[in-house]
Amino acid sequence: MKSIFRLDEYKVLFYRILLVYFFYFIARLLFYVFNSEIVEVASISEFLQISYHGLAFDTTAILYINGLFILLSILPFFINTKPKYQKVLFYLYFISNLIFFSFNFVDFIYYKYNFSRLTLAAWDILKHEEAKGGMLFRFLITYWHVFLLYIIVSVFWIFLYQKVKVKQNLVETGKTKYVAKSILGFLIIATLSIGGIRGDFKKSTRPINLVDANQHVKKAQQADLVLNSPFTFLRTLGVKSFKKTEFNIPESVVEENFQPIKFYKSNSPSSPNIVLIITESMGREYIGAFNKNSNIKDYVSYTPFLDSLAKESLIFTNAYANGYKSIHGMSSILSGIPSFKDAFTSSPYAKQKIESLVSCLKDKGYDTSFFHGAPNGSMGFLGYGNILGFDHYYGMTEYGNDKDFDGSWGIWDEPFMQFMNQTISKKKAPFFSTIFTVSSHEPYVVPEKFRNKIPKGTNPMHQPVGYTDYAFKKFFESAKKESWFENTIFIITADHCNLVNYTEEYTDKIMNRTAIPILFFSPKYNLKGENKELAQHIDIFPTVMDMIGYNKPFRSWGRSLVAKNEKVKPYLINHISGLYNFARGNYICAFDGKVAVGFYDIKDKKQLHNLIGKRNQEMNNLEIGCKAFIQDYFNRIIDKKLTAK
């Protein structure tokens, strides 16, 4: 009788798991190839070092996904080398592995838009879309090369798996010894698996998490190369990021840094109409007026109308988004509530009384409306709009003409903005109307009649940007003819950036990956000039309240961008690559949720030189300020204190 010890099986099991590691390395390499302009790696040796540190995160994901496969491969209660049993293991192995492995391929493309590995938060977008199947089909067509690459890699994986098989050399008479000698192997493999899932074999206080990737890199963006997408997805399952955070920061420090309850008194009460335009993906880099002093070589603007409008407007050329998704932008801009790891709007705390532009302007007798040319309810806008209390919602249903549907997201910007103009022109002043545009977005197409009229540029985003700029032009031409136009404040911004690979100014600099425009225009009010101070989405709410002389206290973490005696110093807070980024004064603080892990000169937007070893008092104060914001943010949300009352 041949050997009945399971060494041969363990060797095959080791080979099969080793294959998973190999293909995770291939996925990491491909992720870098697709995103090399964002994730900077100086050399092959640096990439290999990053890959080495990534092994711990790969191990956790691989053992989670293959736990059942490993268990069924080493169970000591019966002989499992039989062909039928091995076939079951084959299907279990590839069904579980290839599903999660595909997440890496999603991030080859998706990472360019949110600068973060795939997490459960991605469902926040998809769950509000009715045509999920249609969207998936369109993405497969648009990114067919990625899908084909996934198929090729998967087939190669299956080929390698089948090259090594378990020898069928065991007989039933050896079953007793087979089981007895298997127990030791079972215990060893189980122990190693538990340690691997946790990320180490030490007595660590917790399993490794997303933020742990940052301790292995020199540049913050490289942390996403250390990670893998199955790991980030699995680690966010069931995680509730909205919980009270106590840093024992006194209320006086919170008040000194942010003055969460605002009350501006410098302007007399007034009731101008407010038109807020949130432009899909319109990063600052595309607009010439916001880059005239950036010294970008051979810079080309794709927004001639916005450039001309900016000359008659108050613009903020150092402004940033607080998040990286559309729904993040909506909550930050309209209600001054940023989103960090997860969207506030998807948390259990979104459905509460929230002080916002909507509530405060309704308090002053404004008619409030929200326009979005997509299918009603898309992106979660209708739900959050109802929470904020908009009087009217106008979507694709109210537009009523599907002939103007772009085939992907909604009604083309030009006709839908004309629809908005016609609708608000029938309203009684004062009114507050917000529109969220849709056309300047993937799949980067414009209406047929504009394809040879608008420059294509050097980036797929350029022509859609030019089309949306044209839509702005036609909207303002029509609005000027209306009686309400003269007494209106227009605000133009973007929800987030898109394809920031046009210039090194925006590709290489981490801060600039959330760089957006903020523009205020009014025919009546004296709003002109360029402001270079730090500005952010959450500043729009208090700025409007200050402009119109709102005569009541209100809750806001932002600051008025026009106040002469604003007590809150210019600052920025957002969440990139698993870290909070808090910028103010001379420095940027990178904060992992517990402690500062980096300080960078404010001019070092690439965040190449970590100054944490040279801490000074300003850096210490910056960390305290970051903690104060996070503490007050989560406590107010959870305690349902998002109003001044």
XYZ file of C-alpha atoms in Angstrom:
645
model
C 0.000 0.000 0.000
C 1.257 3.454 -0.903
C 1.782 6.249 1.602
C -1.306 7.417 3.360
C 0.208 10.555 4.878
C -1.258 13.773 3.393
C 1.988 15.503 2.477
C 1.142 15.297 -1.216
C -2.219 16.952 -0.612
C -0.645 19.709 1.468
C 1.836 20.399 -1.298
C -0.993 20.748 -3.817
C -2.979 22.957 -1.427
C 0.102 25.135 -0.951
C 0.493 25.387 -4.736
C -3.145 26.408 -5.187
C -2.931 29.119 -2.543
C 0.412 30.243 -3.940
C -1.340 30.733 -7.277
C -3.718 33.180 -5.609
C -0.763 35.179 -4.299
C 0.786 35.168 -7.759
C -2.345 36.542 -9.410
C -2.793 39.145 -6.678
C 0.713 40.296 -7.563
C -0.315 40.421 -11.235
C -3.385 42.465 -10.243
C -1.198 44.868 -8.243
C 1.126 45.270 -11.218
C -1.793 45.922 -13.575
C -3.349 48.347 -11.097
C -0.116 50.315 -11.190
C 0.031 50.207 -15.002
C -3.492 51.620 -15.264
C -2.923 54.249 -12.556
C 0.795 55.014 -12.767
C 0.147 58.725 -13.252
C -1.622 58.823 -9.882
C 0.257 56.231 -7.838
C 3.863 57.323 -8.238
C 6.579 54.681 -7.979
C 10.178 55.716 -8.562
C 11.720 52.358 -9.451
C 11.212 48.627 -9.828
C 12.772 48.057 -6.427
C 10.320 50.459 -4.817
C 7.417 48.638 -6.481
C 8.734 45.304 -5.222
C 9.100 46.742 -1.721
C 5.496 47.976 -1.853
C 4.401 44.554 -3.094
C 6.240 42.925 -0.207
C 4.343 45.037 2.323
C 1.169 44.238 0.419
C 1.582 40.540 1.193
C 0.044 40.982 4.647
C -3.082 42.542 3.124
C -3.145 39.941 0.358
C -2.900 37.192 2.957
C -5.878 38.495 4.902
C -8.049 38.755 1.789
C -6.906 35.406 0.396
C -7.583 33.540 3.638
C -10.991 35.157 4.085
C -12.008 34.232 0.553
C -10.443 30.758 0.587
C -11.271 29.819 4.156
C -13.938 27.291 3.211
C -11.803 25.894 0.398
C -8.865 25.380 2.755
C -11.088 23.811 5.403
C -12.609 21.326 2.958
C -9.144 20.551 1.617
C -7.722 19.546 5.023
C -10.686 18.054 6.905
C -9.300 14.989 8.700
C -12.484 12.917 8.728
C -12.437 11.279 5.314
C -10.256 10.722 2.283
C -10.755 13.715 -0.008
C -8.553 12.844 -2.970
C -11.402 11.324 -4.931
C -12.072 12.946 -8.347
C -15.641 14.040 -7.580
C -14.563 15.713 -4.349
C -11.674 17.463 -6.098
C -14.106 18.753 -8.726
C -16.221 20.313 -5.978
C -13.086 22.004 -4.616
C -12.228 23.249 -8.115
C -15.557 25.054 -8.519
C -15.510 26.409 -4.969
C -11.984 27.745 -5.495
C -12.676 29.596 -8.722
C -16.187 30.846 -8.010
C -15.081 32.502 -4.777
C -11.694 33.699 -6.008
C -12.673 35.058 -9.408
C -15.616 37.053 -8.040
C -13.451 38.907 -5.531
C -10.462 39.036 -7.881
C -12.617 41.007 -10.346
C -12.802 43.868 -7.806
C -9.177 44.644 -8.595
C -10.073 45.050 -12.269
C -12.939 47.379 -11.373
C -10.402 49.564 -9.614
C -8.190 49.721 -12.695
C -10.816 52.196 -13.927
C -12.787 53.249 -10.839
C -9.713 54.394 -8.928
C -9.252 57.355 -11.281
C -12.518 58.782 -10.038
C -12.423 58.382 -6.280
C -8.704 57.910 -5.476
C -9.538 55.097 -3.107
C -9.710 51.335 -3.375
C -13.146 49.771 -3.716
C -15.128 49.596 -0.477
C -18.681 48.782 0.483
C -19.385 52.507 0.083
C -19.455 51.953 -3.693
C -22.873 50.418 -3.138
C -24.080 53.860 -2.028
C -24.087 54.871 -5.672
C -25.382 51.680 -7.291
C -28.248 51.015 -4.915
C -30.040 54.163 -6.070
C -29.797 53.292 -9.760
C -32.753 51.538 -11.360
C -30.946 50.382 -14.513
C -28.042 48.560 -12.886
C -27.985 45.950 -15.658
C -27.820 48.604 -18.347
C -25.030 50.409 -16.550
C -23.042 47.192 -16.209
C -23.484 46.411 -19.904
C -22.357 49.913 -20.895
C -19.271 49.731 -18.673
C -18.373 46.352 -20.166
C -18.639 47.841 -23.653
C -16.740 51.023 -22.764
C -13.962 49.201 -20.921
C -13.985 46.033 -22.999
C -10.211 45.870 -22.865
C -10.274 45.531 -19.065
C -12.980 42.873 -19.267
C -10.975 40.980 -21.916
C -7.859 41.240 -19.774
C -9.785 39.784 -16.837
C -10.931 36.832 -18.973
C -7.392 36.154 -20.223
C -5.895 36.263 -16.734
C -8.678 34.032 -15.373
C -8.183 31.427 -18.100
C -4.434 31.416 -17.440
C -5.142 30.916 -13.723
C -7.381 27.929 -14.442
C -4.725 26.471 -16.738
C -2.053 26.681 -14.022
C -4.403 25.215 -11.405
C -5.029 22.144 -13.522
C -1.332 21.564 -14.172
C -0.860 20.196 -10.641
C -3.325 17.650 -9.281
C -3.687 15.539 -6.160
C -2.462 11.992 -6.697
C -5.165 9.405 -6.420
C -3.001 6.891 -4.499
C -4.971 6.273 -1.327
C -7.133 3.312 -0.458
C -9.993 2.848 1.974
C -7.994 0.400 4.161
C -5.746 3.265 5.168
C -8.530 5.533 6.297
C -7.825 5.274 10.077
C -4.170 6.314 9.785
C -5.139 8.906 7.164
C -7.492 10.595 9.630
C -5.158 10.289 12.624
C -2.146 11.781 10.866
C -4.320 14.542 9.390
C -5.163 16.102 12.766
C -1.689 17.551 13.274
C -1.683 19.091 9.790
C -5.167 20.450 10.375
C -4.142 22.203 13.606
C -1.002 23.723 12.065
C -2.796 25.030 8.980
C -5.694 26.377 11.059
C -3.274 28.271 13.344
C -1.416 29.763 10.396
C -4.689 30.790 8.781
C -5.914 32.621 11.887
C -2.652 34.538 12.122
C -2.791 35.344 8.423
C -6.331 36.664 8.631
C -5.352 39.021 11.429
C -2.374 40.220 9.421
C 0.374 39.074 11.765
C 1.258 36.413 14.317
C 1.872 38.784 17.184
C -0.451 39.666 20.024
C -1.772 42.694 18.169
C -4.760 44.506 19.593
C -6.672 44.376 16.306
C -6.495 42.887 12.807
C -4.785 45.028 10.164
C -7.015 47.584 8.517
C -6.930 50.003 5.605
C -5.015 52.705 7.464
C -2.172 50.295 8.262
C -1.059 50.429 4.630
C 0.119 54.003 5.148
C 2.898 53.030 7.526
C 4.737 51.208 4.743
C 4.972 53.977 2.144
C 6.768 57.255 1.577
C 3.896 58.844 -0.347
C 0.303 58.693 0.849
C -1.094 57.648 -2.521
C 1.151 54.566 -2.553
C -0.936 53.087 0.262
C -3.540 52.108 -2.326
C -0.876 50.103 -4.136
C -0.074 48.256 -0.915
C -3.754 47.388 -0.568
C -5.873 45.178 -2.778
C -9.546 45.701 -3.623
C -10.923 42.450 -2.121
C -9.274 43.399 1.190
C -10.721 46.930 1.260
C -14.171 45.625 0.349
C -14.158 42.856 2.939
C -12.745 45.068 5.683
C -15.617 47.542 5.262
C -18.380 44.937 5.450
C -20.434 45.645 8.533
C -18.135 48.476 9.604
C -19.914 51.463 11.072
C -17.662 54.460 10.618
C -20.232 56.763 12.183
C -19.559 56.439 15.882
C -18.679 58.863 18.616
C -15.052 59.847 18.704
C -13.740 61.207 21.980
C -10.358 62.892 21.889
C -11.168 64.798 25.089
C -10.995 68.067 23.159
C -12.718 70.813 25.208
C -15.689 72.577 23.633
C -13.739 75.823 23.895
C -11.142 74.413 21.465
C -13.871 73.310 19.039
C -15.387 76.789 19.262
C -12.036 78.499 18.766
C -11.222 76.440 15.667
C -14.593 76.155 13.926
C -17.355 78.087 15.717
C -19.967 75.443 14.745
C -22.835 77.799 15.499
C -22.562 80.830 13.220
C -24.332 84.191 13.363
C -23.228 86.845 10.880
C -24.355 90.431 11.423
C -22.310 92.524 8.974
C -24.848 92.545 6.110
C -28.410 93.815 6.157
C -31.111 91.204 5.514
C -31.960 90.778 1.824
C -33.727 88.202 -0.336
C -31.984 87.746 -3.681
C -32.783 84.673 -5.733
C -30.127 81.983 -5.369
C -29.220 79.687 -8.273
C -26.710 76.994 -7.345
C -25.145 74.956 -10.148
C -23.304 71.792 -9.095
C -21.410 70.688 -12.181
C -20.734 67.006 -12.601
C -16.997 66.237 -12.396
C -15.921 69.758 -13.453
C -12.504 69.800 -11.811
C -10.682 73.097 -11.495
C -8.016 72.012 -13.967
C -10.323 72.375 -16.985
C -11.240 76.039 -16.419
C -8.791 78.605 -17.731
C -9.810 81.412 -15.378
C -8.848 79.252 -12.396
C -5.417 78.448 -13.827
C -4.220 81.765 -15.228
C -1.571 82.082 -12.511
C -0.629 78.406 -12.265
C 2.203 78.598 -14.831
C 1.167 75.331 -16.471
C 3.112 74.929 -19.699
C 0.983 74.878 -22.885
C -2.214 75.067 -20.832
C -5.451 75.014 -22.861
C -8.836 75.961 -21.435
C -11.982 74.153 -22.541
C -14.456 76.541 -20.931
C -14.563 79.815 -22.923
C -17.888 80.902 -21.425
C -16.953 80.222 -17.805
C -13.667 82.023 -18.408
C -15.552 85.119 -19.554
C -18.063 84.854 -16.692
C -15.224 84.557 -14.170
C -13.995 88.028 -15.140
C -17.244 89.425 -13.771
C -17.352 87.120 -10.732
C -15.782 86.412 -7.373
C -13.747 83.246 -7.849
C -11.836 81.048 -5.409
C -8.817 79.524 -7.110
C -7.656 77.456 -4.135
C -10.890 75.577 -3.456
C -11.415 71.870 -2.836
C -14.137 69.265 -2.536
C -14.687 67.650 0.846
C -15.406 64.297 -0.792
C -14.930 62.366 -4.013
C -18.463 61.259 -4.941
C -21.515 63.101 -6.173
C -23.563 62.420 -3.055
C -20.625 63.646 -0.945
C -20.735 66.897 -2.869
C -24.471 67.293 -2.390
C -24.341 67.001 1.403
C -21.208 69.162 1.681
C -22.475 71.985 -0.524
C -26.141 72.130 0.448
C -25.917 71.301 4.135
C -22.264 71.867 5.019
C -21.848 68.230 6.082
C -18.784 66.558 4.542
C -18.395 62.831 4.033
C -15.214 61.002 4.845
C -14.790 57.237 4.783
C -18.499 56.694 4.154
C -21.191 58.993 2.856
C -23.144 60.803 5.558
C -26.254 60.356 3.424
C -25.936 56.566 3.647
C -25.457 56.509 7.396
C -28.272 55.706 9.838
C -28.115 59.355 10.973
C -29.001 61.108 7.710
C -32.707 61.148 8.467
C -32.828 63.879 11.093
C -33.452 67.584 11.223
C -30.622 69.230 9.301
C -29.878 72.918 9.032
C -28.963 73.683 5.431
C -29.276 76.189 2.627
C -32.706 74.689 2.021
C -34.052 75.030 5.567
C -32.589 78.477 6.186
C -33.835 79.916 2.886
C -37.265 78.332 3.359
C -37.297 80.041 6.741
C -36.975 83.323 4.841
C -39.884 82.500 2.542
C -37.942 81.118 -0.423
C -39.409 78.624 -2.882
C -36.856 75.785 -3.056
C -36.299 73.374 -5.929
C -33.782 70.758 -7.043
C -33.126 69.857 -10.689
C -31.373 66.692 -11.836
C -31.793 65.418 -15.394
C -31.289 61.759 -14.466
C -34.081 59.246 -13.735
C -35.868 60.388 -10.593
C -34.167 59.055 -7.478
C -30.820 58.485 -9.190
C -27.677 58.934 -7.067
C -29.785 59.202 -3.912
C -30.473 62.891 -4.614
C -34.248 62.674 -4.333
C -34.058 60.925 -0.966
C -31.591 63.402 0.522
C -33.444 66.297 -1.106
C -36.587 65.187 0.726
C -34.673 65.058 4.013
C -33.451 68.619 3.468
C -36.977 69.687 2.603
C -36.884 70.906 -1.009
C -40.343 72.060 -2.095
C -39.928 70.691 -5.617
C -37.857 68.026 -7.350
C -37.505 68.091 -11.122
C -35.992 65.045 -12.776
C -36.211 63.151 -16.015
C -39.890 62.411 -15.322
C -40.826 66.086 -15.032
C -38.754 66.935 -18.116
C -40.972 64.573 -20.058
C -39.004 64.072 -23.262
C -36.818 60.968 -23.411
C -35.589 61.939 -26.892
C -33.048 64.153 -25.121
C -31.742 61.258 -23.003
C -27.977 60.848 -23.403
C -28.225 57.062 -23.270
C -26.322 56.793 -20.000
C -27.058 59.230 -17.193
C -29.884 61.579 -18.064
C -31.029 64.502 -20.185
C -28.269 66.402 -21.985
C -27.218 69.510 -20.045
C -28.207 72.114 -22.637
C -31.916 71.230 -22.979
C -32.289 70.408 -19.297
C -30.815 73.757 -18.235
C -33.266 75.448 -20.581
C -36.029 73.483 -18.882
C -34.760 74.764 -15.535
C -34.793 78.359 -16.794
C -38.368 78.004 -18.054
C -39.482 76.425 -14.777
C -37.963 78.909 -12.341
C -39.101 81.825 -14.522
C -42.648 80.874 -13.567
C -41.885 80.961 -9.851
C -42.555 83.760 -7.450
C -39.417 85.380 -6.076
C -37.454 84.815 -3.987
C -36.472 81.304 -4.987
C -33.560 78.980 -4.363
C -32.917 76.536 -7.188
C -30.168 73.953 -7.432
C -29.243 72.013 -10.537
C -26.933 69.005 -10.647
C -25.671 68.566 -14.220
C -24.958 65.177 -15.822
C -23.138 65.515 -19.155
C -19.511 66.139 -18.138
C -18.964 62.548 -17.112
C -17.956 59.124 -18.338
C -18.609 57.771 -21.041
C -17.364 61.155 -22.312
C -19.783 61.754 -25.157
C -21.608 64.823 -26.442
C -24.714 65.191 -28.628
C -24.121 64.206 -32.243
C -24.499 67.764 -33.563
C -21.627 68.990 -31.322
C -19.082 66.239 -32.001
C -17.313 68.205 -34.728
C -17.902 71.653 -33.234
C -16.402 71.333 -29.761
C -12.647 70.629 -29.437
C -11.852 67.070 -28.356
C -8.704 68.122 -26.541
C -6.144 65.667 -25.218
C -8.241 64.072 -22.487
C -11.589 62.213 -22.917
C -13.111 64.675 -20.448
C -12.289 67.791 -22.466
C -15.061 67.640 -25.050
C -17.837 66.938 -22.483
C -16.473 69.851 -20.425
C -16.679 72.047 -23.513
C -20.256 70.926 -24.125
C -21.335 71.678 -20.563
C -19.654 75.077 -20.844
C -21.772 75.669 -23.962
C -24.859 74.649 -21.967
C -23.914 77.278 -19.364
C -23.637 79.885 -22.094
C -27.090 79.135 -23.508
C -28.607 79.063 -20.020
C -27.235 82.486 -19.104
C -28.319 83.912 -22.464
C -31.873 82.797 -21.745
C -31.807 83.778 -18.068
C -30.699 87.344 -18.885
C -34.029 87.873 -20.610
C -35.979 87.050 -17.453
C -37.091 89.557 -14.819
C -35.579 87.562 -11.970
C -32.033 87.554 -13.402
C -30.903 90.946 -12.108
C -31.638 90.175 -8.458
C -29.959 86.762 -8.399
C -26.760 85.335 -6.968
C -25.378 82.496 -9.087
C -23.016 79.952 -7.552
C -21.079 77.539 -9.735
C -19.008 74.672 -8.382
C -18.362 70.970 -9.036
C -19.234 67.893 -7.033
C -15.742 66.405 -7.460
C -12.944 66.021 -9.998
C -12.561 63.663 -12.925
C -9.587 62.199 -14.812
C -6.975 64.415 -13.228
C -4.208 63.521 -15.627
C -4.199 66.555 -17.870
C -1.225 68.275 -16.241
C 1.330 67.457 -13.558
C -0.130 70.274 -11.466
C -3.229 68.158 -10.924
C -1.920 64.639 -11.437
C 1.023 64.704 -9.055
C -0.324 66.865 -6.258
C -2.519 64.943 -3.858
C -4.432 68.013 -2.701
C -5.264 68.970 -6.273
C -7.039 65.686 -6.863
C -10.011 67.285 -5.115
C -9.476 70.746 -6.630
C -12.767 72.281 -7.744
C -13.949 75.751 -8.777
C -16.101 77.993 -6.619
C -17.588 81.006 -8.395
C -20.092 83.636 -7.261
C -21.709 85.869 -9.892
C -24.398 88.488 -9.558
C -25.471 91.302 -11.898
C -26.531 93.380 -8.877
C -24.158 92.569 -6.034
C -20.502 93.550 -6.112
C -18.978 90.085 -6.346
C -15.738 90.357 -8.307
C -12.115 89.381 -7.966
C -9.907 86.390 -7.217
C -9.417 84.945 -3.747
C -6.465 82.601 -3.247
C -7.204 81.511 0.325
C -8.150 77.919 1.106
C -11.833 77.293 0.419
C -13.998 74.177 0.403
C -17.504 72.943 -0.312
C -18.727 73.377 3.245
C -17.925 77.110 3.019
C -20.689 77.742 0.467
C -23.558 77.396 2.965
C -22.274 79.982 5.495
C -21.140 82.303 2.679
C -24.672 82.537 1.305
C -26.079 83.081 4.791
C -23.597 85.909 5.335
C -24.347 87.476 1.936
C -28.100 87.674 2.507
C -27.803 88.842 6.115
C -29.527 85.792 7.596
C -30.574 87.055 11.008
C -30.540 83.840 13.024
C -27.848 81.506 14.354
C -27.243 78.404 12.249
C -25.035 75.311 12.404
C -22.040 75.210 10.068
C -18.477 73.877 10.217
C -17.529 75.983 7.212
C -16.677 79.683 7.099
C -17.991 82.667 5.201
C -15.756 83.391 2.240
C -16.834 87.040 2.154
C -16.970 87.975 5.848
C -14.688 90.862 6.784
C -14.186 89.624 10.335
C -14.491 85.865 9.945
C -13.187 84.231 13.116
C -12.579 80.813 11.544
C -9.257 80.667 9.719
C -9.193 79.220 6.178
C -8.838 75.441 6.284
C -9.614 72.264 4.373
C -10.620 68.810 5.539
C -11.250 65.707 3.445
C -10.455 62.004 3.385
C -8.065 60.491 0.814
C -6.467 57.043 0.680
C -7.639 56.089 4.156
C -6.426 59.271 5.874
C -7.962 62.540 6.935
C -6.194 65.482 5.339
C -6.464 68.663 7.376
C -4.795 71.741 5.876
C -4.455 75.138 7.485
C -1.800 77.787 7.686
C 1.613 76.457 6.669
C 0.957 72.720 6.894
C -1.133 69.711 5.946
C -1.813 67.130 8.652
C -2.336 63.491 7.605
C -4.408 61.867 10.352
C -5.311 58.162 10.568
C -8.286 58.603 12.881
C -6.251 58.326 16.054
C -2.980 60.171 15.616
C -1.160 62.284 13.074
C 0.997 60.130 10.824
C 2.405 62.942 8.722
C 2.881 66.680 8.406
C 3.678 68.343 5.109
C 4.456 71.876 4.062
C 1.328 73.393 2.477
C 3.357 73.959 -0.693
C 4.351 70.282 -0.760
C 1.074 69.195 -2.325
C 2.680 65.986 -3.562
C 3.291 65.196 0.120
C 6.797 63.928 -0.543
C 8.525 65.214 2.584
C 7.033 64.071 5.870
C 7.994 66.569 8.571
C 6.609 64.585 11.504
C 10.111 64.289 12.938
C 10.339 68.083 13.047
C 7.088 68.854 14.833
C 6.525 72.383 15.991
C 3.730 74.133 17.846
C 1.790 74.959 14.691
C 1.799 71.267 13.740
C 0.650 70.306 17.227
C -2.188 72.815 16.988
C -3.088 71.457 13.560
C -3.469 67.932 14.938
C -5.591 69.256 17.800
C -7.737 71.127 15.265
C -8.214 67.982 13.211
C -9.239 66.015 16.295
C -11.597 68.815 17.320
C -13.348 68.715 13.951
C -13.714 64.932 13.887
C -14.952 64.827 17.482
C -17.559 67.538 16.957
C -18.566 66.148 13.550
C -19.399 62.630 14.725
C -20.854 63.708 18.062
C -23.231 66.231 16.505
C -24.347 63.752 13.857
C -24.942 60.912 16.307
C -26.536 63.150 18.962
C -28.747 64.667 16.231
C -27.535 68.203 16.815
C -27.267 69.372 13.214
C -29.150 72.579 13.923
C -28.359 75.633 16.025
C -31.238 74.916 18.373
